[in-house]
XYZ file of C-alpha atoms in Angstrom:
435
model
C 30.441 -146.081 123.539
C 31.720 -147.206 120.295
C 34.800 -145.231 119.097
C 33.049 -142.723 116.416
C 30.624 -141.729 118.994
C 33.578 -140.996 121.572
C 35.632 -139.088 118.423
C 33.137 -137.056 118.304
C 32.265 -136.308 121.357
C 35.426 -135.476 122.192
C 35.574 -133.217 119.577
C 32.211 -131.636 120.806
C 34.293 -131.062 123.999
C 36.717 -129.291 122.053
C 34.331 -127.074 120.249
C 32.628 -126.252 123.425
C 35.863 -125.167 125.224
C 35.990 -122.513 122.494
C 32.737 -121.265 122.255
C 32.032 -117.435 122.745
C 29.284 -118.702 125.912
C 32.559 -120.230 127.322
C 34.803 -118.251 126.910
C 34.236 -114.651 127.433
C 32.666 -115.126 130.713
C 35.867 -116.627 131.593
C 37.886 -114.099 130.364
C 36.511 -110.848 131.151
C 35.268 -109.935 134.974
C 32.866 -106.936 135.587
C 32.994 -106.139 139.242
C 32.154 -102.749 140.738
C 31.386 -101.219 136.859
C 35.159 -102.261 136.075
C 35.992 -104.495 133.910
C 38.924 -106.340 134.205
C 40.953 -109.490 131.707
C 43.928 -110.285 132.257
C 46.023 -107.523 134.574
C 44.321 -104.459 132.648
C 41.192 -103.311 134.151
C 38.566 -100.805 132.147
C 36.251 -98.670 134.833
C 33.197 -98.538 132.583
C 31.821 -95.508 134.385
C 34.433 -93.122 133.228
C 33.786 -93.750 129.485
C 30.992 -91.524 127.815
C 30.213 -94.613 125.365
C 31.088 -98.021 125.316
C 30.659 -99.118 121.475
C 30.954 -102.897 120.135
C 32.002 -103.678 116.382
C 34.018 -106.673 114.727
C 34.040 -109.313 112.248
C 34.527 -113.226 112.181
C 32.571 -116.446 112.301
C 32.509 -115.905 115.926
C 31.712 -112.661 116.349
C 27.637 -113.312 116.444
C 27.862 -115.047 119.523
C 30.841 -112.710 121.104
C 28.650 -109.840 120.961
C 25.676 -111.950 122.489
C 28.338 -112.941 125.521
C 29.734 -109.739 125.884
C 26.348 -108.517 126.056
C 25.716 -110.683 128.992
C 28.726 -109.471 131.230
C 28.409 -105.496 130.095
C 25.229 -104.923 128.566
C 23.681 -102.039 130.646
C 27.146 -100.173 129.584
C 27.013 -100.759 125.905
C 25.470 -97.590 123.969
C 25.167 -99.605 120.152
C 27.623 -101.312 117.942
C 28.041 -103.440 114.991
C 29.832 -106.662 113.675
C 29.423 -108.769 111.168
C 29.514 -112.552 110.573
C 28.940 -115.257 108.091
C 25.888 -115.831 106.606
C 24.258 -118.530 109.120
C 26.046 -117.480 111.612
C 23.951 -114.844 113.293
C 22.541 -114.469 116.586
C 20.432 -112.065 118.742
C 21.668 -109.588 120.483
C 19.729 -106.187 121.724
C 22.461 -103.460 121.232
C 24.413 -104.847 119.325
C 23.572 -105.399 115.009
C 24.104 -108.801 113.812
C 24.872 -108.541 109.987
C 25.700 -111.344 107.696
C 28.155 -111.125 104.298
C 30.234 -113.537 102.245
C 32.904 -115.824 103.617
C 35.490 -116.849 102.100
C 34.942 -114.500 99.450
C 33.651 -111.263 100.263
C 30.400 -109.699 98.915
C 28.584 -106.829 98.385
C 27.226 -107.208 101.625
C 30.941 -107.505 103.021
C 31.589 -103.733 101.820
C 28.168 -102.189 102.196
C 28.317 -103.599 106.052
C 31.825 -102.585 106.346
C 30.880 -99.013 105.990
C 28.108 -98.873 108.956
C 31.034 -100.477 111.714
C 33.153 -97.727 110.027
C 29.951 -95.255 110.814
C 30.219 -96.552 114.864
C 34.578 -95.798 114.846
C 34.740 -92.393 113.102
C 31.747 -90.971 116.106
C 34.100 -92.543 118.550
C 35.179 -89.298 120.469
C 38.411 -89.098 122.790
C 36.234 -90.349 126.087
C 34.608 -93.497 124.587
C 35.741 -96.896 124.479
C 35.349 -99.487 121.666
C 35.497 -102.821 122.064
C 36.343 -105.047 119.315
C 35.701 -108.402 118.872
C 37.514 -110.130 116.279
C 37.923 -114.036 115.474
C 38.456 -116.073 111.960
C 37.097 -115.418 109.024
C 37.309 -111.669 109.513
C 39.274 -110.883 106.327
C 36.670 -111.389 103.721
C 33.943 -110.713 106.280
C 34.780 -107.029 106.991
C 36.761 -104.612 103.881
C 37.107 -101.177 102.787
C 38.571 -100.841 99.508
C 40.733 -97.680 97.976
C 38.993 -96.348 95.169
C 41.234 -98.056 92.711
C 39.645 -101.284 93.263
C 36.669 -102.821 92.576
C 34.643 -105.859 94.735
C 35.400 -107.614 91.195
C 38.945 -107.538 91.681
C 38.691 -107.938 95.495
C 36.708 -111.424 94.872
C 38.792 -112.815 92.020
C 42.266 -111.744 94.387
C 40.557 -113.912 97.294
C 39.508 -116.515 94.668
C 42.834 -117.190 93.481
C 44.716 -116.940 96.905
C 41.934 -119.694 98.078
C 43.269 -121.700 95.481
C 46.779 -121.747 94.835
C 47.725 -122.957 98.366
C 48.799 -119.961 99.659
C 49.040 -119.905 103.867
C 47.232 -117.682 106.073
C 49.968 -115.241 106.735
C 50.839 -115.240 102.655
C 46.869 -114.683 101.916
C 46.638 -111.725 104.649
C 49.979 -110.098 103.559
C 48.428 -109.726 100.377
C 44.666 -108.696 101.424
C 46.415 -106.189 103.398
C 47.763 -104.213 100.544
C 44.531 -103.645 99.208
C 42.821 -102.648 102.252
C 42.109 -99.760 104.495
C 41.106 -101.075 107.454
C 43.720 -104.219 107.549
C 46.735 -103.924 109.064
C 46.030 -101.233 111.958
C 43.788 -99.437 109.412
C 40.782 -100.319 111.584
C 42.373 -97.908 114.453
C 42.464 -94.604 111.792
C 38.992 -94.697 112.372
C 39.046 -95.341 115.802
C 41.062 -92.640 117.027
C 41.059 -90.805 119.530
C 38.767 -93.369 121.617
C 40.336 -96.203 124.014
C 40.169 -99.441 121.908
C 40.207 -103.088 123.397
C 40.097 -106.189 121.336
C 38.886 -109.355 122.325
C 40.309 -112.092 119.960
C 39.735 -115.780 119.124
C 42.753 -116.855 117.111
C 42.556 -118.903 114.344
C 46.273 -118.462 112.890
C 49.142 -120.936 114.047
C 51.589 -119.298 116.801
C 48.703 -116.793 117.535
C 50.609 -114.195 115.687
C 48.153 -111.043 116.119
C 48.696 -109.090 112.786
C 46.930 -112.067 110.494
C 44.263 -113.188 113.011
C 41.676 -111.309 110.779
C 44.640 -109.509 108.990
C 45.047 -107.696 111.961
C 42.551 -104.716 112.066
C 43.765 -103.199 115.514
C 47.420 -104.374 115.662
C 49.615 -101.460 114.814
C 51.551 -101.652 111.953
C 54.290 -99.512 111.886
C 56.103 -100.042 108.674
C 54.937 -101.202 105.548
C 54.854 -104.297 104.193
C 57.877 -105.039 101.914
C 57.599 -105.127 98.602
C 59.585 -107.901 97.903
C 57.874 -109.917 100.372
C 55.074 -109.240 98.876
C 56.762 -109.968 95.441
C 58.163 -113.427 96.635
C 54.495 -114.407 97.369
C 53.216 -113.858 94.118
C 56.350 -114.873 92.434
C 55.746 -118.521 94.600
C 51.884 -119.160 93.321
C 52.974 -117.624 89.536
C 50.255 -115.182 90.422
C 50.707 -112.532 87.726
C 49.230 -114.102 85.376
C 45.599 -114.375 87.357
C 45.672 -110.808 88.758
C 44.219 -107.873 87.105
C 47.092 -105.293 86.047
C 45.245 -102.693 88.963
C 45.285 -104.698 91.645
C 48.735 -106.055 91.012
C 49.678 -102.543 90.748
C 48.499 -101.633 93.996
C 49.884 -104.840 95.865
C 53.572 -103.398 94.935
C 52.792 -99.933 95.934
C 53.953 -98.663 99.204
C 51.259 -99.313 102.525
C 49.937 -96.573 104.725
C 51.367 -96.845 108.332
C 48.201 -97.401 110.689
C 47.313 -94.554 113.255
C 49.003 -91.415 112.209
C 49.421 -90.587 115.743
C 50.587 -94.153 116.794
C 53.511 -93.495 119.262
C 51.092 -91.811 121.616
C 47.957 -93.877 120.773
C 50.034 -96.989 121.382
C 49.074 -96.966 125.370
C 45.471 -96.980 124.396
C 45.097 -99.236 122.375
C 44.920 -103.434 123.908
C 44.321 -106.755 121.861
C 43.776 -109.398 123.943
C 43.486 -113.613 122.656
C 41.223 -115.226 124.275
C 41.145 -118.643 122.740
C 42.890 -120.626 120.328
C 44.153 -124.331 118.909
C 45.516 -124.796 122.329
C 42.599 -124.216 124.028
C 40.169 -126.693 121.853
C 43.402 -129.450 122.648
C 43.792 -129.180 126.232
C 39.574 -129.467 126.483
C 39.628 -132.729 123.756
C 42.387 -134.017 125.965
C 40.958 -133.861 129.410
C 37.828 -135.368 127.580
C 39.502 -138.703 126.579
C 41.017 -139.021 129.725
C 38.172 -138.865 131.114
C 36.685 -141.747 129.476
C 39.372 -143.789 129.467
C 42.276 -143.034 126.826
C 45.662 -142.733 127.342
C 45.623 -139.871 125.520
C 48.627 -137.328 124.046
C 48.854 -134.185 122.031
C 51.226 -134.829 119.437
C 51.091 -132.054 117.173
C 49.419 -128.539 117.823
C 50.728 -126.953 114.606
C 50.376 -128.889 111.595
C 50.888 -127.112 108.272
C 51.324 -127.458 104.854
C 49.724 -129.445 101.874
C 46.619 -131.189 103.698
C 47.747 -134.735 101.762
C 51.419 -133.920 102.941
C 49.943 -133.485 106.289
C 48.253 -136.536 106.556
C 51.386 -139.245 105.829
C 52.813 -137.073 108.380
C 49.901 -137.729 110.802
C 49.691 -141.144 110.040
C 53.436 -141.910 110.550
C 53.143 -140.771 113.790
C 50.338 -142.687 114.726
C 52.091 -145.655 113.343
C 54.797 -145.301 115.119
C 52.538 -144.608 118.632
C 50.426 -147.649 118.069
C 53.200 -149.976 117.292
C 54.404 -150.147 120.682
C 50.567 -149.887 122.400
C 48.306 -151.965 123.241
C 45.872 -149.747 125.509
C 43.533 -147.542 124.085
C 45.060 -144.527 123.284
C 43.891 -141.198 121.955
C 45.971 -138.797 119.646
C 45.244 -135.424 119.100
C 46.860 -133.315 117.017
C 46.136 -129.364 116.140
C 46.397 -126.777 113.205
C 45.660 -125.784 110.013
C 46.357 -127.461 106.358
C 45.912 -125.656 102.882
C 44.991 -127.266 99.469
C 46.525 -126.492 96.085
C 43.033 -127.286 94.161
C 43.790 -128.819 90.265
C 40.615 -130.706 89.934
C 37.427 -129.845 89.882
C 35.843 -131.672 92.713
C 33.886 -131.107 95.885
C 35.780 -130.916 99.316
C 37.883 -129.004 102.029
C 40.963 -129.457 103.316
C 39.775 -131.523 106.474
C 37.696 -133.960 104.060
C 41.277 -133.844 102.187
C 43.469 -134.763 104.655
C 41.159 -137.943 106.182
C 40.751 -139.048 102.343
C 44.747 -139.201 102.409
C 44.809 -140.615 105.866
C 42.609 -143.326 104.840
C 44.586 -144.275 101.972
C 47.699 -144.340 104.139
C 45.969 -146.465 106.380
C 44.319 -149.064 104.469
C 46.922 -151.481 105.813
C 46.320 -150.552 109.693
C 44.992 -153.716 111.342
C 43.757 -152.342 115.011
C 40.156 -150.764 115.393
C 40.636 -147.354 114.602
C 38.780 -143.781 114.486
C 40.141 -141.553 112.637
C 38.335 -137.667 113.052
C 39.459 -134.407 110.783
C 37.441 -131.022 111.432
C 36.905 -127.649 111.487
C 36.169 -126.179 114.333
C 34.240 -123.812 112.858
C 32.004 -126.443 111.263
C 32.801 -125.618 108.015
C 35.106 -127.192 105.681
C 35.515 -125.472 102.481
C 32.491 -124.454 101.128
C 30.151 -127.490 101.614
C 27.549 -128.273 104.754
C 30.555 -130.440 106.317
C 32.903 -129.810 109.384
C 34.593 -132.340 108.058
C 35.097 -136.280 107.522
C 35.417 -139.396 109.866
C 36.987 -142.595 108.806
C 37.638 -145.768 111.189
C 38.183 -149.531 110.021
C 34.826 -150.168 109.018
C 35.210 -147.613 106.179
C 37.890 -149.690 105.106
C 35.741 -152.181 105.182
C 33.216 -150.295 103.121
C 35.907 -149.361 100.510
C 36.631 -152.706 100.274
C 33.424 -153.786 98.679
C 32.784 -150.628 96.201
C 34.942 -149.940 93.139
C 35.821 -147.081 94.496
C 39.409 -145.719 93.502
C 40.255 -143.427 96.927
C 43.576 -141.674 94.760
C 41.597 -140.834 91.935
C 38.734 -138.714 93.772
C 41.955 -137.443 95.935
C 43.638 -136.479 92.897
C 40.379 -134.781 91.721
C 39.549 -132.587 95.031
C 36.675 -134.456 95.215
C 36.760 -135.570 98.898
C 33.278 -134.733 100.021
C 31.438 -137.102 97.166
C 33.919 -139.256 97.977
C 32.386 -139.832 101.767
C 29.002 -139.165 100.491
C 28.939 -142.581 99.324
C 30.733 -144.521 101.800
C 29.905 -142.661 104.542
C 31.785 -140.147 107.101
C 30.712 -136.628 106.709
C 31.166 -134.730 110.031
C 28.128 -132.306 109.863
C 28.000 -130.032 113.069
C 26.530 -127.041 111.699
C 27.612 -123.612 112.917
C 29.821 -123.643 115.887
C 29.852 -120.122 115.960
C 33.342 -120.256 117.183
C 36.733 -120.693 114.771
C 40.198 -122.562 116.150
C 41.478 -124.008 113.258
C 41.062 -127.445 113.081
C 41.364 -130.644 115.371
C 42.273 -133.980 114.414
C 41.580 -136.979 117.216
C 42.783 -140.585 116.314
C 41.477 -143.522 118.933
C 42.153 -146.653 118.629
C 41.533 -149.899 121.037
């Protein structure tokens, strides 16, 4: 098989591992009309309604799996996903909005999972089922903001380089159902979330911004203050919702110390997960294979000299085929004006940095989500015959790297990753092979 064939089928391995089909099956056990994950068990019987809502790029196909294991339980429910993303499912609505940004969609859709929550009665139980992308897919605003405000705010934060945790702190402020606000509605009923994490170290409050993780005292303001102080942020923010990101946060579930007990978010798959499954794969065909990094971070372009050192430093004393897989989740600081994502951006870098690498080479950066920024691409591949390519173009790789233009960059020498839809969101996964 000829290395950017095995990439990415390993990487289809990976994907796979992750996948809603997969995964929840796995996870969850019905036996008897109880329901068990992990060492907490749910007898279904007891409950006057099961209910189903949530929000992410995987939360299409979670409600179709969960649907398979507990169907002839669940009464109705509601989540919403990305536009594309959808599935069918018989009980449970499918509805689409804007990711990254939010749109109207996002708010109007918002409302009908709040609709399910607030009929939820003390004898019901709602499931949740929460994965990436389940900040801008699923928002309730306070009156003093508008979906204008709410899109430029997620515009800028986008933009500036801001990571995950920094972008949710912020959402957060401005939101009544981040943050634990989700279980306000909730209460009284039993509430268990099943979560695919997309965050590095898995930390529950920003997988989604954390709509059923308690959060018992507010966010501080000069946190909040050092964030926006960092990007220079001010200056882009209209003086409402800056207003509003300083002012002090609602604690989530008035009646929290007792509601604690009932309430259970459980991760289900993550970065890790994809890893172990891409790493079994090369094995099995034939790599010595390692996972050398499973939480890469930072500037994507930083990332990559990184990535490359490393492998540099691996190949230098191989001569086997090897396989090195590395896991996480890069941000860009956008100044150009180009087409790209932060994937594209980091194997543009890479294959700068390794224009000088004389081995046979394959070298794979995507999301597992199959999305990389806005465009139709997962991501980008690059091996020695795009060097090769490059080689005989008048291409200059810095300048269209220095222009955030990595997409139109591999549209003309080749090395687009286009999966489509996963329907499942781990970060991304990065597989180097070489021979």
């Amino acid at each position: 098989m000829m290395l950017s064939k095995t990439a990415v089928a390993i990487f289809n391995s990976a994907v796979k591992s992750v996948s809603a089909v997969e995964i929840i099956p796995q996870s969850i056990i019905l036996k008897n009309d109880v329901l068990s994950i992990k060492s907490t068990s749910y007898s279904l019987k007891k409950y006057k309604r099961v209910l189903v809502v949530g929000a992410g790029k995987a939360s299409a196909q979670m409600a179709v799996a969960l649907e398979s294991v507990i169907g002839k339980f669940i009464i109705s429910g509601v989540v919403i996903t990305k536009y594309g993303h959808s599935a069918v499912s018989k009980k449970i609505k499918i509805l689409e909005a804007g990711h990254p940004v939010p749109d109207e969609n996002t708010l109007k859709h918002s409302r009908e999972v709040l609709e399910i929550t607030e009929s939820a009665g003390e004898n019901d139980l709602v499931i949740c089922l929460i994965s990436g992308g389940g900040s801008s897919l699923f928002e309730v605003l306070p009156d003093a903001i508008t979906l204008d405000q709410l899109q430029n705010l997620n515009t800028v934060l986008l933009k500036c380089g801001a990571d995950i945790s920094e972008i949710n702190t912020l959402r957060k402020k401005i939101s009544l159902v981040k943050g634990g606000g989700l279980l306000n509605s909730i209460f009284p009923a039993e509430c268990l979330t099943l979560i695919i994490s997309d965050v590095l170290g898995d930390k529950l409050q920003d997988i989604a911004s954390g709509p059923t993780v308690f959060q018992e005292d507010a966010l501080h303001n000069e946190h909040v203050l050092n964030i926006i102080q960092k990007y220079n942020l001010k200056h882009y923010l209209e003086p409402e919702v800056h207003v509003k990101l300083l002012s002090p946060t609602q604690k989530s579930a008035e009646n929290s110390k007792h509601y604690k007990e009932r309430v259970k978010n459980f991760i289900i798959a993550n970065n890790q997960t994809a890893l172990n499954s891409a790493y079994s794969k090369a094995v099995e065909l034939g790599f010595d294979s390692s996972i050398v990094l499973s939480n890469f971070h930072g500037e994507a372009r930083d990332v990559a000299k990184l990535i490359v050192m490393k492998i540099k430093d691996v190949t230098e004393k191989q001569n086997k085929k090897i396989c090195l897989l590395f896991g996480g989740e890069s941000t860009v600081n956008v100044k150009g004006n180009g087409k790209g994502g932060r994937n594209m951006e980091l194997a543009l870098a890479a294959l700068i940095s390794l224009q000088d690498f004389k081995k046979p080479f394959v070298f794979l950066s995507a999301g597992t989500d199959g999305n990389d920024g806005t465009t139709d691409a997962a991501g980008a591949l690059i091996s020695s015959s795009s060097l090769a390519v490059l080689k005989k173009t008048e291409l200059d790789p810095q300048e269209y790297l220095n222009n955030n233009d990595s997409y139109r960059f591999f549209e003309q020498i080749g090395g687009l990753l286009k999966t489509g839809p996963t329907g499942t969101n781990v970060m991304d996964v990065i597989i180097f092979l070489s021979e």
